[in-house]
Amino acid sequence: DPDDSTSADNNGTVIVTSGGHRWKRILDGYVTPEMFGATESPNDSYAPIRSCLYAGEPVVWDGDYATSKKIDLRTSTHVHISGVGSLTELASFADSNDAGESEALLFIKAITPVDVTVDGVSFMGRRVNFSNWTNFRYSLAITGAANVVISNCHSNESSSIAFSVSSAQSVKIQSNTIYNPMYHPIFVKDSTEVIIADNNVTGFGAAAGIDPTVGGIGIGVGNSHNVIIRNNIIDNMSDTGTKTEGCTNVIYEGNVVTSSGKDGIKIQGAAGQDSEPTTAVISGNIVKDLYPTRVDGSSLIQVSDTKHVTVSSNVISNDFATTGSVRWGIRSFNHASGTVGHAGFVVVNGNEIGNCADDLNPLPSVELIGNIGGGHTHVINNNMCYSGIIGGDGYGSCTINGNIVGAAASTSNALALSGIKSLSKSTTVSSNIIRGFDIGVVVSVTDPSDTEYSTTITGNTLENITLRQFDIGSQSSTIGRMGLNISSNSCVNFVQSTEGAIRLRVAQVDLDAVSIIGNTFKGSYRTLVEFYGYSSGVIGSYSIYGNTEDSTLGTYFKANFVNKCKRVLGDYAESSTAPSVDKGYKRGDRIYHVAPASGTDIGFQCTNEGLQSWASMGTLA
């Protein structure tokens, strides 16, 4: 090129003679490492490969090369690398204790937001044991790019993370295979529009038990937005199968997660993240056979601090279920500090949840708890659950409908669980089949205090319940009043029950209106209704009729509401003024003016028994 007197010699596309002439290689739209002097492994091709990448042309990588140093590309031009070749870490590779992403066989840093594509290349690491932290090296790391694509690549025995992407505008990691990295197979952070699909990743699982800090998370995404993790196969990870932390708008679809040591699929908020987690959809995944190598192991599917959550049509189980396997099936909650986000609307629908925990330590199949804040709605419908369901909190509503709970044989320690339990302000439990638990349905309201609650339990079938069919009210210090409807339920084949079929807890939470109508109770039980802590509580109007009772217990007696309650609303005093403090009335008691004049109080209702505070029930017009 007689017009060029400045280009540098790169030993591949530009050759500078001793006389200063620039000879240019005639290209066909791409370069190869061989053009720069690369030769096949085990020869060291570090310098030729680096020169090839800096040529600024698309790279065809069809040879099997090796390097004794990390290959560091800083670029302001688009990068496209494709082929069927490989890059191997030589034994003479200079080790480093630096755990950063720049310690990679191939590190690509975009100086300006350019596009980076790596397709078809294999990266061969040198992880020599499970704790070789002095040889901490990624296979491929890309940072600062606009659009990143890593596809059809392979990583084997990476001594750290296999494929890492950070600070990208869009990311697609697809159709790769990764085998036995010492840390995470795939990790993305601080990026948007992330798609991780059709990858096959395998760890070394239980073997990492000698050092639980290794083995990593199969697919990890941190502080990113609009994340889709789809159709991946993730097996034998020592930590979590796949986890997003501090991300917004996350979708998991069609993944298979097996033999992980901690959680299966996990969506977690992160304190200080730049925006509140808004949406999590976990649908059509298979999560099974996790093993108890981590003492802090928790859930097969877990979501925390996310505003809208949908978990549907997943198949999960822990067929190993060995001693020490203490795990929930599906779990959603908020961290107590409330600084990240609040789960507001949670739907758990159509999942098949097998045995997830050791029979000696059974945990619920579904648990939606700890949701601080207000206005939560929980819907748990049409699931098949080996173990129990816990839903709701004291602020919102909880609907538990059409589930089969206790689908398998009873666990050896089923007495530790109830079939269905709600902690919600408004609870509906309908059309469920519940088998083989200590208590069939528990409604135990929690905060906030001094408020109105409602519970409807209708159309359920309860079989082989060993203690009580229904336990309703409050098991805490919550104060309030609840309307209760138990109707059209079929409760059969009681076993070992010498208590009441129904326990009403009227200690702190008053039951304003109780309806027990049209139910069937067949088994061994002492009485239909028993009262717990009634000395300080109030039951209002009640309707009990149309029930079929058939107890085989010889000491059975018929429940008597009036004799078992301290006070019944409707037993009114008549007075024109509110009582003084020495009367000893209870909260909820009412007195009526026997003949109120126009403009005077109709009556008063006690609002605080300790202070003997009263509220007017209005004046006569």
mmCIF file of N, CA and C in Angstrom, residues 7-17 21-25 27 31-39 44-55:
data_model
loop_
_atom_site.group_PDB
_atom_site.id
_atom_site.type_symbol
_atom_site.label_atom_id
_atom_site.label_comp_id
_atom_site.label_asym_id
_atom_site.label_seq_id
_atom_site.Cartn_x
_atom_site.Cartn_y
_atom_site.Cartn_z
ATOM 1 N N SER A 7 0.588 2.604 9.398
ATOM 2 C CA SER A 7 0.040 1.397 10.023
ATOM 3 C C SER A 7 1.135 0.575 10.672
ATOM 4 N N ALA A 8 0.782 0.000 11.853
ATOM 5 C CA ALA A 8 1.748 -0.817 12.584
ATOM 6 C C ALA A 8 1.746 -2.243 12.052
ATOM 7 N N ASP A 9 2.879 -2.869 12.167
ATOM 8 C CA ASP A 9 3.015 -4.280 11.809
ATOM 9 C C ASP A 9 2.309 -5.126 12.867
ATOM 10 N N ASN A 10 1.316 -5.935 12.431
ATOM 11 C CA ASN A 10 0.633 -6.815 13.387
ATOM 12 C C ASN A 10 0.883 -8.284 13.088
ATOM 13 N N ASN A 11 1.796 -8.528 12.191
ATOM 14 C CA ASN A 11 2.225 -9.880 11.868
ATOM 15 C C ASN A 11 1.098 -10.736 11.292
ATOM 16 N N GLY A 12 0.066 -10.068 10.745
ATOM 17 C CA GLY A 12 -1.037 -10.839 10.193
ATOM 18 C C GLY A 12 -1.693 -10.183 9.009
ATOM 19 N N THR A 13 -2.211 -8.981 9.195
ATOM 20 C CA THR A 13 -2.856 -8.275 8.086
ATOM 21 C C THR A 13 -2.007 -7.121 7.585
ATOM 22 N N VAL A 14 -1.038 -6.674 8.370
ATOM 23 C CA VAL A 14 -0.115 -5.618 7.951
ATOM 24 C C VAL A 14 1.308 -6.075 8.254
ATOM 25 N N ILE A 15 2.151 -6.091 7.212
ATOM 26 C CA ILE A 15 3.562 -6.420 7.390
ATOM 27 C C ILE A 15 4.370 -5.190 6.967
ATOM 28 N N VAL A 16 5.261 -4.730 7.819
ATOM 29 C CA VAL A 16 6.109 -3.576 7.527
ATOM 30 C C VAL A 16 7.527 -4.076 7.254
ATOM 31 N N THR A 17 8.039 -3.742 6.089
ATOM 32 C CA THR A 17 9.391 -4.176 5.730
ATOM 33 C C THR A 17 10.426 -3.269 6.376
ATOM 34 N N HIS A 21 7.889 -0.159 3.923
ATOM 35 C CA HIS A 21 6.713 -0.409 3.082
ATOM 36 C C HIS A 21 5.672 -1.230 3.854
ATOM 37 N N ARG A 22 4.369 -0.890 3.606
ATOM 38 C CA ARG A 22 3.257 -1.609 4.252
ATOM 39 C C ARG A 22 2.639 -2.576 3.250
ATOM 40 N N TRP A 23 2.748 -3.851 3.589
ATOM 41 C CA TRP A 23 2.085 -4.872 2.764
ATOM 42 C C TRP A 23 0.798 -5.293 3.484
ATOM 43 N N LYS A 24 -0.310 -5.321 2.743
ATOM 44 C CA LYS A 24 -1.633 -5.611 3.320
ATOM 45 C C LYS A 24 -2.137 -6.969 2.814
ATOM 46 N N ARG A 25 -2.623 -7.756 3.752
ATOM 47 C CA ARG A 25 -3.225 -9.035 3.366
ATOM 48 C C ARG A 25 -4.570 -8.771 2.685
ATOM 49 N N LEU A 27 -8.127 -9.669 2.286
ATOM 50 C CA LEU A 27 -9.056 -10.407 3.159
ATOM 51 C C LEU A 27 -10.351 -10.716 2.436
ATOM 52 N N VAL A 31 -10.616 -12.701 9.547
ATOM 53 C CA VAL A 31 -9.252 -13.107 9.824
ATOM 54 C C VAL A 31 -9.277 -14.393 10.642
ATOM 55 N N THR A 32 -8.127 -15.074 10.708
ATOM 56 C CA THR A 32 -7.995 -16.262 11.545
ATOM 57 C C THR A 32 -6.733 -16.131 12.378
ATOM 58 N N PRO A 33 -6.659 -16.809 13.523
ATOM 59 C CA PRO A 33 -5.418 -16.760 14.305
ATOM 60 C C PRO A 33 -4.208 -17.257 13.528
ATOM 61 N N GLU A 34 -4.403 -18.219 12.586
ATOM 62 C CA GLU A 34 -3.270 -18.721 11.806
ATOM 63 C C GLU A 34 -2.614 -17.610 10.987
ATOM 64 N N MET A 35 -3.414 -16.649 10.527
ATOM 65 C CA MET A 35 -2.850 -15.547 9.749
ATOM 66 C C MET A 35 -1.805 -14.774 10.536
ATOM 67 N N PHE A 36 -1.864 -14.863 11.878
ATOM 68 C CA PHE A 36 -0.960 -14.108 12.737
ATOM 69 C C PHE A 36 0.103 -15.015 13.358
ATOM 70 N N GLY A 37 0.118 -16.266 12.915
ATOM 71 C CA GLY A 37 1.165 -17.171 13.373
ATOM 72 C C GLY A 37 0.753 -18.175 14.418
ATOM 73 N N ALA A 38 -0.550 -18.261 14.733
ATOM 74 C CA ALA A 38 -0.996 -19.236 15.723
ATOM 75 C C ALA A 38 -0.814 -20.644 15.196
ATOM 76 N N THR A 39 -0.427 -21.559 16.078
ATOM 77 C CA THR A 39 -0.325 -22.976 15.754
ATOM 78 C C THR A 39 -1.122 -23.774 16.778
ATOM 79 N N ASP A 44 2.070 -22.413 22.492
ATOM 80 C CA ASP A 44 1.518 -21.195 23.075
ATOM 81 C C ASP A 44 1.217 -20.189 21.964
ATOM 82 N N SER A 45 -0.063 -19.874 21.779
ATOM 83 C CA SER A 45 -0.478 -18.940 20.720
ATOM 84 C C SER A 45 -1.019 -17.642 21.292
ATOM 85 N N TYR A 46 -0.578 -17.289 22.488
ATOM 86 C CA TYR A 46 -1.096 -16.072 23.131
ATOM 87 C C TYR A 46 -0.930 -14.840 22.237
ATOM 88 N N ALA A 47 0.288 -14.563 21.787
ATOM 89 C CA ALA A 47 0.545 -13.335 21.028
ATOM 90 C C ALA A 47 -0.198 -13.323 19.686
ATOM 91 N N PRO A 48 -0.158 -14.406 18.897
ATOM 92 C CA PRO A 48 -0.907 -14.386 17.633
ATOM 93 C C PRO A 48 -2.416 -14.192 17.818
ATOM 94 N N ILE A 49 -2.991 -14.843 18.816
ATOM 95 C CA ILE A 49 -4.435 -14.693 19.031
ATOM 96 C C ILE A 49 -4.759 -13.254 19.410
ATOM 97 N N ARG A 50 -3.974 -12.680 20.289
ATOM 98 C CA ARG A 50 -4.233 -11.300 20.704
ATOM 99 C C ARG A 50 -4.128 -10.347 19.514
ATOM 100 N N SER A 51 -3.111 -10.543 18.672
ATOM 101 C CA SER A 51 -2.971 -9.705 17.486
ATOM 102 C C SER A 51 -4.154 -9.890 16.545
ATOM 103 N N CYS A 52 -4.610 -11.119 16.420
ATOM 104 C CA CYS A 52 -5.760 -11.407 15.556
ATOM 105 C C CYS A 52 -6.993 -10.656 16.033
ATOM 106 N N LEU A 53 -7.254 -10.675 17.345
ATOM 107 C CA LEU A 53 -8.445 -10.012 17.887
ATOM 108 C C LEU A 53 -8.357 -8.496 17.725
ATOM 109 N N TYR A 54 -7.153 -7.948 17.848
ATOM 110 C CA TYR A 54 -6.993 -6.504 17.728
ATOM 111 C C TYR A 54 -7.011 -6.016 16.279
ATOM 112 N N ALA A 55 -7.073 -6.936 15.329
ATOM 113 C CA ALA A 55 -7.133 -6.525 13.919
ATOM 114 C C ALA A 55 -8.445 -5.835 13.580
#
